[in-house]
Short mmCIF file of C-alpha atoms and ligand atoms in Angstrom, two decimals:
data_model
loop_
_atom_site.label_atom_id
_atom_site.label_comp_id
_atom_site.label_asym_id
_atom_site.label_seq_id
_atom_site.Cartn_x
_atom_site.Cartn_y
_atom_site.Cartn_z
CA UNK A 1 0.00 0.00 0.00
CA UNK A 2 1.10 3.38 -0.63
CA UNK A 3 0.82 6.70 1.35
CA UNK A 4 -0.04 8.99 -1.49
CA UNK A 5 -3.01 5.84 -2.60
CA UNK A 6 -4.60 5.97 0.21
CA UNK A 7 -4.53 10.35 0.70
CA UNK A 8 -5.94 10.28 -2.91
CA UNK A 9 -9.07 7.93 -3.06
CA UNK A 10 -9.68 10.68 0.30
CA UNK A 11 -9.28 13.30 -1.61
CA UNK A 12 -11.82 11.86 -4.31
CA UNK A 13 -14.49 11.37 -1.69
CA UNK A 14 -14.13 7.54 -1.06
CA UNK A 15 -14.52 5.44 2.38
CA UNK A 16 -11.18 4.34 3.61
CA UNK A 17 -10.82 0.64 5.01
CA UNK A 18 -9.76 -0.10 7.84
CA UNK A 19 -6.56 -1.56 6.50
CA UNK A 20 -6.09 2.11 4.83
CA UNK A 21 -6.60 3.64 8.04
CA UNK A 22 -4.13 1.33 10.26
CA UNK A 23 -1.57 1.65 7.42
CA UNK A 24 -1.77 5.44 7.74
CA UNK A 25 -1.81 6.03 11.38
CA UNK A 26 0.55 3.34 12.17
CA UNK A 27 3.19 4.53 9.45
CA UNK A 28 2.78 7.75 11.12
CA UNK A 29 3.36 6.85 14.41
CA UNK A 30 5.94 4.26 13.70
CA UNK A 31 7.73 7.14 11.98
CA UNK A 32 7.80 5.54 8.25
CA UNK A 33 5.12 8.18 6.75
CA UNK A 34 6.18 12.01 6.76
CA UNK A 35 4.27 14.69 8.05
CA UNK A 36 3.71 16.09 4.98
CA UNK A 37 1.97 13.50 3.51
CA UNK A 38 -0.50 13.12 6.64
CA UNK A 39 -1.04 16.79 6.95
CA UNK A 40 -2.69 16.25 2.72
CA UNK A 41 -4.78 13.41 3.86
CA UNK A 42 -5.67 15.32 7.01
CA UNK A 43 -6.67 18.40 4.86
CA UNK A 44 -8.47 16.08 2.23
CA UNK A 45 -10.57 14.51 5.57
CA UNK A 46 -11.29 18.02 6.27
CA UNK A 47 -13.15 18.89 3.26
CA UNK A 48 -14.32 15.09 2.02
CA UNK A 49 -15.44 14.26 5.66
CA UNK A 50 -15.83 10.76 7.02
CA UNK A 51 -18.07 8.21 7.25
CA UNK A 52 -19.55 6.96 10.44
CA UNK A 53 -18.07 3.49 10.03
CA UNK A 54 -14.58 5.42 9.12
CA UNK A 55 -14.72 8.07 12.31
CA UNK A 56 -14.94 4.45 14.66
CA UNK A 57 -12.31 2.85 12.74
CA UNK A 58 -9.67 5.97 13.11
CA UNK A 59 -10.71 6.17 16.63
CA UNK A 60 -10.17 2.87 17.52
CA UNK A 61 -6.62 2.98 15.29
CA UNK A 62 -5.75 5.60 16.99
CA UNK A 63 -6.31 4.25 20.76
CA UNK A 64 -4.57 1.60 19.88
CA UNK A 65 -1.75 3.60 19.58
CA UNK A 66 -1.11 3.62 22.85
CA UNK A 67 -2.05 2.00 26.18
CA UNK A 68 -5.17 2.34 28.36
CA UNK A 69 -5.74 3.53 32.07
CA UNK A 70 -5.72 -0.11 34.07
CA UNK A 71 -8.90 0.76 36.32
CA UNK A 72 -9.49 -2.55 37.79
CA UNK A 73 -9.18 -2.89 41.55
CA UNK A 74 -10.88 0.45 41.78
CA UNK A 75 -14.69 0.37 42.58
CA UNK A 76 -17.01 2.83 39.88
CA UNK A 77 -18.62 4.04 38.80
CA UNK A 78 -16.48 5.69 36.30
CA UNK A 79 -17.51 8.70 34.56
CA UNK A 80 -15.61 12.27 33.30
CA UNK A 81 -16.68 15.39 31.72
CA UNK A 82 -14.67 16.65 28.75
CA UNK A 83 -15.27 20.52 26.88
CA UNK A 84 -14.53 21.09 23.71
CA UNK A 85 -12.90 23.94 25.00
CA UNK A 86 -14.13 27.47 25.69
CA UNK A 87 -13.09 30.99 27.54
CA UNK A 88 -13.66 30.95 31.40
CA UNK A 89 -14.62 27.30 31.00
CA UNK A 90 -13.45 26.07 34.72
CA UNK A 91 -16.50 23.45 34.97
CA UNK A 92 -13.65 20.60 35.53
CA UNK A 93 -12.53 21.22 38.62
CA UNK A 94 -16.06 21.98 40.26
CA UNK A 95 -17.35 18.91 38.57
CA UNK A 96 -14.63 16.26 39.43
CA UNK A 97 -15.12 16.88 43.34
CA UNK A 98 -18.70 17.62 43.08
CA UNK A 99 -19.78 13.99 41.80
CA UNK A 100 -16.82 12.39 43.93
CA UNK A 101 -18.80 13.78 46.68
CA UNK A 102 -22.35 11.22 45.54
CA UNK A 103 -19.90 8.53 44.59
CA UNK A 104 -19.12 8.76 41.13
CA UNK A 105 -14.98 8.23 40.32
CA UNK A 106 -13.91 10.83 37.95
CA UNK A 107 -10.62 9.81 36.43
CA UNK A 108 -9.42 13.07 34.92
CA UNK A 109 -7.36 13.92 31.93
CA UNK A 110 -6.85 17.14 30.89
CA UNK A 111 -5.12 19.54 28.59
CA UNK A 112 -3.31 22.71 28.42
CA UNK A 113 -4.53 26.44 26.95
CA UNK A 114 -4.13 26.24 23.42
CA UNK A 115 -5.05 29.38 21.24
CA UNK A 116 -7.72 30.65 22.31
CA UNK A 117 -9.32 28.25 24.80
CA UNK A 118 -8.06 27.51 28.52
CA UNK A 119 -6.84 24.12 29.98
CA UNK A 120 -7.12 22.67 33.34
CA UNK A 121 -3.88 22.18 33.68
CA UNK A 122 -2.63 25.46 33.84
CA UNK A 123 -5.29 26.50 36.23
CA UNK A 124 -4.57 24.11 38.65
CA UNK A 125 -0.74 24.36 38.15
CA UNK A 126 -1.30 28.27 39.66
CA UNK A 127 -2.06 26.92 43.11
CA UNK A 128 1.49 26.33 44.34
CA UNK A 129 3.10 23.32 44.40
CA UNK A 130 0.18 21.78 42.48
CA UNK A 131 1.11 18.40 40.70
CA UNK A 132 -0.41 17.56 37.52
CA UNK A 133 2.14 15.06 36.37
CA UNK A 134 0.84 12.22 38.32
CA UNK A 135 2.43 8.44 37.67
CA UNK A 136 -0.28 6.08 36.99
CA UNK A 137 0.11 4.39 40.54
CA UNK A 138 -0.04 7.83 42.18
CA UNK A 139 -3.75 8.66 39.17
CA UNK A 140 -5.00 4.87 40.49
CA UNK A 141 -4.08 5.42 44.48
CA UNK A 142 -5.85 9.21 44.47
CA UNK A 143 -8.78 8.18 42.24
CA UNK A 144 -9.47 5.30 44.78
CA UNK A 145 -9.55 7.63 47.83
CA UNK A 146 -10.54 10.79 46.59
CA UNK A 147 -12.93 9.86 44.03
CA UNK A 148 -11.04 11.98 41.31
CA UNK A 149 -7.72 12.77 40.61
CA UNK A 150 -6.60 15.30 37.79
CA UNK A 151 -3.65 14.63 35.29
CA UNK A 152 -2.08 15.40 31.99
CA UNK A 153 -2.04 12.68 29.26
CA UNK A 154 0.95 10.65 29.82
CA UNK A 155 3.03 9.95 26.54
CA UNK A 156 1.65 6.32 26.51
CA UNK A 157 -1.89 7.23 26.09
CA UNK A 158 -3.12 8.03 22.68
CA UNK A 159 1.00 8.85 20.89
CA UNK A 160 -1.46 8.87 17.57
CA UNK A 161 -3.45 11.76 19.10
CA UNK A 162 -0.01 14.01 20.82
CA UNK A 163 1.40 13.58 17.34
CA UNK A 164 -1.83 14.37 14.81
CA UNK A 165 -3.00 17.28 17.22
CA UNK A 166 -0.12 19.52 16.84
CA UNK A 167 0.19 18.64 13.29
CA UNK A 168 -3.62 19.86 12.57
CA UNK A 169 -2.81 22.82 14.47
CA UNK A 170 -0.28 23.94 12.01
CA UNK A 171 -2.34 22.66 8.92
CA UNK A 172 -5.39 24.27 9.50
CA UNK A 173 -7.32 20.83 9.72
CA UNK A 174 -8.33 21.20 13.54
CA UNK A 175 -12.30 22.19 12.55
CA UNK A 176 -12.94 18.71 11.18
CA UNK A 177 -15.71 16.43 13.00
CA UNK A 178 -14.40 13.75 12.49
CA UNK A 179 -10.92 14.25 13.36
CA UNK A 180 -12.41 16.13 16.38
CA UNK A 181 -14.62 13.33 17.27
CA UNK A 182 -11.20 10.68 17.03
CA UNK A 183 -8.81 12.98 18.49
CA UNK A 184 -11.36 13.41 21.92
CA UNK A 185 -12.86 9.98 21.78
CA UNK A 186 -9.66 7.89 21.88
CA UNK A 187 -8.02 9.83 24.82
CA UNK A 188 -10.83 9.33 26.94
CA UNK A 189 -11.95 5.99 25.93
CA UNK A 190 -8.12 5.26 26.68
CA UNK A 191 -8.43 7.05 30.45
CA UNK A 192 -11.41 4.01 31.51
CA UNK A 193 -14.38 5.52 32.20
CA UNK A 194 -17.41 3.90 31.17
CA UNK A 195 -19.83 6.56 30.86
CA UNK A 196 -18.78 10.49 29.02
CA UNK A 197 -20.86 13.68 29.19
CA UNK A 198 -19.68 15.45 26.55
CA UNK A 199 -19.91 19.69 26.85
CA UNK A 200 -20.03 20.57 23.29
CA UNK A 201 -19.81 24.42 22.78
CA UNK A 202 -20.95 26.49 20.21
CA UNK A 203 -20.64 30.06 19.36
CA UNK A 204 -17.90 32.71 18.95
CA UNK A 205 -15.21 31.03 22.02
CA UNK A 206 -16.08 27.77 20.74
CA UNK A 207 -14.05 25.55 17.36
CA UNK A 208 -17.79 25.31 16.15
CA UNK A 209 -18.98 28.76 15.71
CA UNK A 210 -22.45 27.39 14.29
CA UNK A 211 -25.17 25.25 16.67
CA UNK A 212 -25.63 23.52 13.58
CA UNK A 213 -22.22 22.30 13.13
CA UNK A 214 -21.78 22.06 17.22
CA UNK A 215 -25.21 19.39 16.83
CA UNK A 216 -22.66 17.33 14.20
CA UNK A 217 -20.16 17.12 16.42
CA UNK A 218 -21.83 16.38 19.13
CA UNK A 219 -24.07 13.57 17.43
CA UNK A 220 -20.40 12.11 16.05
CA UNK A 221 -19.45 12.42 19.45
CA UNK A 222 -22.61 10.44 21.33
CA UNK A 223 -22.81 7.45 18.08
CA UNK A 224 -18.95 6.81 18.09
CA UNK A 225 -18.83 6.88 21.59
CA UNK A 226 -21.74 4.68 22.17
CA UNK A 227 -20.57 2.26 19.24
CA UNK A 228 -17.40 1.59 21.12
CA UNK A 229 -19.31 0.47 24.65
CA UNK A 230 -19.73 3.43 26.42
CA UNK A 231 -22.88 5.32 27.59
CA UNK A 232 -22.44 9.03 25.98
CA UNK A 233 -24.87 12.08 26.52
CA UNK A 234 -23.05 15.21 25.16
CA UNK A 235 -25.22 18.98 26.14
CA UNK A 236 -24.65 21.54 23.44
CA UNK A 237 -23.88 24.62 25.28
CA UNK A 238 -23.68 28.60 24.91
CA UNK A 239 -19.79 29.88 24.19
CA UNK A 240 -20.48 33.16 22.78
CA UNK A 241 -19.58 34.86 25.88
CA UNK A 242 -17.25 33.87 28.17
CA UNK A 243 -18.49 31.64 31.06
CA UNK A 244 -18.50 33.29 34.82
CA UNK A 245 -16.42 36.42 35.51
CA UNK A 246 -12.74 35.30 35.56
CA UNK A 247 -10.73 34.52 32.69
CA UNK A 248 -6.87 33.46 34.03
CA UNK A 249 -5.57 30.55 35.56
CA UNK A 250 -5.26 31.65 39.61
CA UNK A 251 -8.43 33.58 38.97
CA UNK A 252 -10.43 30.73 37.43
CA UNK A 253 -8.84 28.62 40.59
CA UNK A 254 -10.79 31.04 42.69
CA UNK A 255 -13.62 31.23 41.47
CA UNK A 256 -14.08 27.47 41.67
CA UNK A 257 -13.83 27.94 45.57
CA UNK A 258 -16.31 30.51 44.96
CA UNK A 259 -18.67 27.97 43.45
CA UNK A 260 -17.89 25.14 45.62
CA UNK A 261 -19.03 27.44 48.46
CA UNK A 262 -22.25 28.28 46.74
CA UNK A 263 -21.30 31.53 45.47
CA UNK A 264 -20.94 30.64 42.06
CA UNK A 265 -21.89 32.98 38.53
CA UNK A 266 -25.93 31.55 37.84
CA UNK A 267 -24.42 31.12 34.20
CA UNK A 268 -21.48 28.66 35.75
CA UNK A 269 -23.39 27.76 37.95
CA UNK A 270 -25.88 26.54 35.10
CA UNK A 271 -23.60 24.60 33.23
CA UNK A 272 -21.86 22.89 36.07
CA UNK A 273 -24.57 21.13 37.46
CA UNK A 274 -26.71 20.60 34.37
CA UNK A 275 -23.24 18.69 33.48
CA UNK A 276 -22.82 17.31 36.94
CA UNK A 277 -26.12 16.10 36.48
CA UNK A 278 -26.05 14.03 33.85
CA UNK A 279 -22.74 12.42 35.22
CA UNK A 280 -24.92 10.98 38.28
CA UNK A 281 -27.57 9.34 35.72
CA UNK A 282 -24.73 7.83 33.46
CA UNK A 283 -23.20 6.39 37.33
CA UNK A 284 -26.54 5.21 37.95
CA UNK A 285 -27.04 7.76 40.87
CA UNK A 286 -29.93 9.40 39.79
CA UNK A 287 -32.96 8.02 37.21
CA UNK A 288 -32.94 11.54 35.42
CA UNK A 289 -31.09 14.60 35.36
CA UNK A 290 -33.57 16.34 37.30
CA UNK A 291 -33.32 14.12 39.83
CA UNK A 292 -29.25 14.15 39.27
CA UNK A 293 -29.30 17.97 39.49
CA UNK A 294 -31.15 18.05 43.06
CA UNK A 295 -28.69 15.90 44.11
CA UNK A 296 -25.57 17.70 42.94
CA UNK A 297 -27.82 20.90 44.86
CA UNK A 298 -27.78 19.09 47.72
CA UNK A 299 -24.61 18.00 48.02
CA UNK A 300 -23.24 21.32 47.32
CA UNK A 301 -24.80 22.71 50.60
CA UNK A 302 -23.09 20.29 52.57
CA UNK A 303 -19.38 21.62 51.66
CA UNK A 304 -18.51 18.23 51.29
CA UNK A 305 -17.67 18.81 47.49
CA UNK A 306 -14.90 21.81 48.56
CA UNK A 307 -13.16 19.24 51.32
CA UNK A 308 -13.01 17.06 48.69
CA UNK A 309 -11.44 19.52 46.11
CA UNK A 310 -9.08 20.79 49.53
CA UNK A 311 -8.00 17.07 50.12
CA UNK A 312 -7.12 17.02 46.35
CA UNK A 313 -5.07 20.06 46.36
CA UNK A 314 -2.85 18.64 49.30
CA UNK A 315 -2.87 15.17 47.46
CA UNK A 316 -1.49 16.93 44.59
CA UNK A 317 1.23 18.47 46.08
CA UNK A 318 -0.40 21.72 46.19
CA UNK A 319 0.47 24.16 49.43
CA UNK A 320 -3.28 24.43 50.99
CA UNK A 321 -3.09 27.02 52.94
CA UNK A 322 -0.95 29.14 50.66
CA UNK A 323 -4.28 28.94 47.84
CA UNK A 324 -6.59 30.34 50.87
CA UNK A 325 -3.83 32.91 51.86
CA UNK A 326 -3.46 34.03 48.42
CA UNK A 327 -7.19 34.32 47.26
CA UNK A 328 -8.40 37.58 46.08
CA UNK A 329 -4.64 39.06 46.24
CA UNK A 330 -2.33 36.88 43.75
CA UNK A 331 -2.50 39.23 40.63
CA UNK A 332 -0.13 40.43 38.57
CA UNK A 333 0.70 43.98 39.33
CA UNK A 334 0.04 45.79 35.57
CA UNK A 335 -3.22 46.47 35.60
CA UNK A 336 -6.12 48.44 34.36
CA UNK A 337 -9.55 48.84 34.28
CA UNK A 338 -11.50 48.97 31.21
CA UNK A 339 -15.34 51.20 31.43
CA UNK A 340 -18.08 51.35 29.86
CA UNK A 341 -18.01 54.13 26.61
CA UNK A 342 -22.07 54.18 26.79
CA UNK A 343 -24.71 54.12 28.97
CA UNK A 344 -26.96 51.01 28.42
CA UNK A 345 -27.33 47.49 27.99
CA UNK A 346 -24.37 45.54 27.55
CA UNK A 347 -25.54 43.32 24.65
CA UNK A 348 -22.40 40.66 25.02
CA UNK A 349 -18.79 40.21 25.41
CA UNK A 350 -17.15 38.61 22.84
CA UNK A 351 -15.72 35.03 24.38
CA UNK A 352 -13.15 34.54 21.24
CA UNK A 353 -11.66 38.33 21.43
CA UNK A 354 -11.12 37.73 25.53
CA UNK A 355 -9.79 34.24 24.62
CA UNK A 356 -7.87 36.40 22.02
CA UNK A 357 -6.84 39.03 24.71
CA UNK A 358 -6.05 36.26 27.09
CA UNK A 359 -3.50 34.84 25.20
CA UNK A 360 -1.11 38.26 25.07
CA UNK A 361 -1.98 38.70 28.69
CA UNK A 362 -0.80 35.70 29.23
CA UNK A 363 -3.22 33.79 30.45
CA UNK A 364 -3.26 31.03 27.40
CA UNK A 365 -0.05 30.10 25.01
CA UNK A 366 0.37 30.41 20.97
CA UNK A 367 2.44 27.55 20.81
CA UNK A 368 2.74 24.28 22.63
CA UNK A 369 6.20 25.47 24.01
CA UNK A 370 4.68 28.79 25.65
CA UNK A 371 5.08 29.40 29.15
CA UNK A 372 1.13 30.80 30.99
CA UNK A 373 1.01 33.23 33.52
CA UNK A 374 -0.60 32.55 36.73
CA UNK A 375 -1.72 36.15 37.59
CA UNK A 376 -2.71 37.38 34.58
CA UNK A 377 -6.43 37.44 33.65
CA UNK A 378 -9.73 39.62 33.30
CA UNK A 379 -12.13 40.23 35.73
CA UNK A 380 -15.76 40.82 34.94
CA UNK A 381 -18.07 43.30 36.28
CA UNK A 382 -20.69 43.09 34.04
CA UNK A 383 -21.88 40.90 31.58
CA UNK A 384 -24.72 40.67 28.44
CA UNK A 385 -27.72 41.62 30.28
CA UNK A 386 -26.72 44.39 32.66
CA UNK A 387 -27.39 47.83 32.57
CA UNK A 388 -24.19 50.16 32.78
CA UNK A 389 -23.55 53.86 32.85
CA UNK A 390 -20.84 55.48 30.91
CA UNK A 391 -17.93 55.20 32.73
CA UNK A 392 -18.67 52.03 34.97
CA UNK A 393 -15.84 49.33 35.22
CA UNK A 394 -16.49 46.20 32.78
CA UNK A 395 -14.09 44.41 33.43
CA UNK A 396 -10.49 44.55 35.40
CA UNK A 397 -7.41 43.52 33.36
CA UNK A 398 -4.09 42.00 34.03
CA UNK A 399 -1.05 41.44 31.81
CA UNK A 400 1.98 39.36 32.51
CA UNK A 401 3.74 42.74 31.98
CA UNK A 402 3.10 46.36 30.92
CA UNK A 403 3.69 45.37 26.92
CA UNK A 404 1.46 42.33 27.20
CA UNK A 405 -1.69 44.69 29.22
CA UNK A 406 -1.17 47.47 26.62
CA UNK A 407 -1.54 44.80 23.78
CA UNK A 408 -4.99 43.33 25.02
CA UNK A 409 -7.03 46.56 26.15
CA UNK A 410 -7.99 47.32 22.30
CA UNK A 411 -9.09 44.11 22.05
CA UNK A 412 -11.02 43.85 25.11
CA UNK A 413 -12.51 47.41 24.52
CA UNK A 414 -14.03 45.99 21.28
CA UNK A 415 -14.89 42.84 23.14
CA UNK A 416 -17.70 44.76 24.66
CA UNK A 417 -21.51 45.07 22.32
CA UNK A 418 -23.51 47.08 23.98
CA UNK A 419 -27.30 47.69 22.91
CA UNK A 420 -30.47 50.64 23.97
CA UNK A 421 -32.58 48.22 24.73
CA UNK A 422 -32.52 45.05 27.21
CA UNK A 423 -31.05 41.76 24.77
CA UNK A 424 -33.08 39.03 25.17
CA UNK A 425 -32.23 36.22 27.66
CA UNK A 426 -29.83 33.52 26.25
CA UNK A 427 -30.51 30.27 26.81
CA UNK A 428 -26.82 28.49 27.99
CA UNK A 429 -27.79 24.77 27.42
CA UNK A 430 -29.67 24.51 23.96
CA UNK A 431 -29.76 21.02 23.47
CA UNK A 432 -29.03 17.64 24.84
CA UNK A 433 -28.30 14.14 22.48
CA UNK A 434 -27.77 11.36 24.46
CA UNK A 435 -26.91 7.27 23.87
CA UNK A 436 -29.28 5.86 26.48
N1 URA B 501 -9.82 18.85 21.63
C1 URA B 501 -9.15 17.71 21.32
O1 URA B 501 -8.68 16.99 22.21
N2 URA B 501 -9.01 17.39 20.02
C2 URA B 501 -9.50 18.13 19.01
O2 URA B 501 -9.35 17.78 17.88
C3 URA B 501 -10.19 19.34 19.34
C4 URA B 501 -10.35 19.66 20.67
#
């Protein structure tokens, strides 16, 4: 079989086999096809598409790249939460300690800010000392007590994905469903949870700008899923503005504790336990997500969830009482304000140009290489919805340095819409498609 065969009938519009498929992925990862050649096939799947039957087969190629999480030993029910990445999105690391708390095991694997989207990582890696390197015997032992522990891929799970990712970042081939839909299905079918609640965003922070497109992905996301054994419900959810009112790594860390005391943003709030809910139905804690969401209510009043998310912090290696001592004061010190140039309605805040303005501030990274900031962020005062006067703080604004502040403030000025008249009410989960 040849390379340049197989990128061809693509580019014509044909269904790959599976052979195909294993000879292109494992060529790639055994180093014996170039780059090149898989960034043209990659660009001819992003404009040919794939089959269902195809998306399974390169998901399942590329798992078995690598090796999976060894789970057994450890009672479930296992279930995680992945995004497909937003601005503000902090859901994770309310979620993971949140359903610990009614029994669920969350066995977490996250990612780093790339562009213009966050990563857990980086957020928790601003509370000091905070490990998120964990050896799978250290990911097994916390999982087991804690009910959730919260890593980084290792290099064994999913090399397929480590090495196609960054090569569709440079190619212009990340916006494809179905390389989407392989890319995030194999790393967390490799991580051993049994059931997935997929946040699929849509809107101007989100890869799928369109709720049409976002349905797509999310349907690839619940069939493929569910035709490889596990129980999928993915909630299509509102990223046109950013979500809560911190943007930046410490920041997002605190407002976390702000939620897991009850004081969370309603529109955080929202999506966290209409997420958190459907977790406890896949783990067989709840018979719908009504019933799962009074129960994540519930168990939010009882602080248990924040002990939980405390124990993990000290598990981790992260300094406890430093993250309390620090709260509301670890900020970089060039900052500014930005205010409101009318009096009105703000209509919205652009998620993707404070992603945008995130990323000189420091709070995200360009490139994979990229150090993040941990002080560096944006502040919210007011959102899409409230009424402002001329001169009123939006939002407060912190660079890594002078340069870096100086760079985002245009952007963040034009983030702002603002309207005469009251916008109407936006409704932050649109739709739900589930497997069971
Ligand atoms: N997140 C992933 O892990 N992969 C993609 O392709 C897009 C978002």
């Amino acid at each position: 079989m040849r390379a340049v065969d197989v990128i061809m009938n693509k580019r014509s519009g044909a269904e790959l086999t599976r052979e195909e498929i294993e000879f292109l992925i494992g060529g790639y990862v055994a180093g014996t096809i170039p780059d090149y050649q898989i960034a043209a096939w990659a660009m001819a799947v992003f404009f040919r598409g794939m089959t269902p039957a195809e998306t399974g087969v390169l998901t399942e190629v590329m798992l078995r790249s690598g090796t999976v999480m060894d789970l057994s030993g450890i009672a479930g029910p296992f279930v995680d939460k992945h995004s497909t990445g937003g601005v503000g999105d902090k859901t994770s690391l309310v979620i993971a300690p949140l359903v610990a708390s009614l029994g669920i095991k969350d066995p977490m694997m996250s990612g780093r800010a790339l562009g213009h989207t966050g990563g857990t990582l980086d957020k928790l890696e601003a509370i000091p000392g905070y490990r998120t390197d964990l050896t799978a015997a250290e990911f097994r032992d916390f999982l087991s007590r804690d009910g959730f522990a919260m890593t980084g891929q290792t290099k064994e799970i999913v090399p397929a994905d480590r090495l196609l990712y960054s090569l569709r970042d440079v190619t212009g081939t990340v916006e494809s469903i179905p390389l989407i839909t392989a890319s995030i299905l194999s790393k967390k079918v490799a991580e051993g949870a049994e059931g997935l609640v997929f946040d699929v965003k849509f809107g101007s922070g989100a890869f799928m700008k369109d709720f049409a497109d976002a349905e797509k992905l999310a349907s690839s996301l619940v069939d493929t899923g569910a035709a490889m054994g596990k129980k999928v419900i993915a909630l299509l959810t509102d990223m046109d503005q950013p979500l809560g009112t911190m943007v930046g790594n410490f920041l997002e860390v605190e407002e976390c504790l702000d939620c897991l005391e009850g004081k969370g943003a309603a529109d955080l709030m929202e999506v966290t336990l209409e997420l958190s809910a459907r977790m406890v139905v896949l783990g067989g804690k709840a018979k719908d997500s009504s019933e799962g969401r009074r129960l994540c209510e519930q168990a939010l009043a009882t602080g248990k969830p924040l002990e939980l998310f405390l124990a993990n912090v000290g598990r981790q290696g992260g300094d406890v009482k430093r993250l309390l001592e620090l709260r509301g004061s670890y900020r970089s010190d060039h900052s500014a304000d930005v205010r409101a140039e009318e009096s009105g309605y703000l209509a919205r805040i652009d998620a993707l140009k404070v992603g945008r303005a995130g990323v000189s501030l420091g709070v995200g990274r360009d490139r994979t290489q990229d150090a993040v900031s941990p002080v560096a962020g944006v502040r919210f005062h007011a959102k899409g919805g409230d009424r402002v006067k001329a001169g009123d703080p939006v939002m407060t604004v912190w660079g890594k340095d002078d340069a870096s502040l100086k760079a985002a403030l245009p952007l963040l000025r034009s983030s702002i819409e603002y309207s005469r008249e009251a916008p109407p009410p936006r409704k932050l989960v649109r739709k739900e498609i589930s497997s069971i």
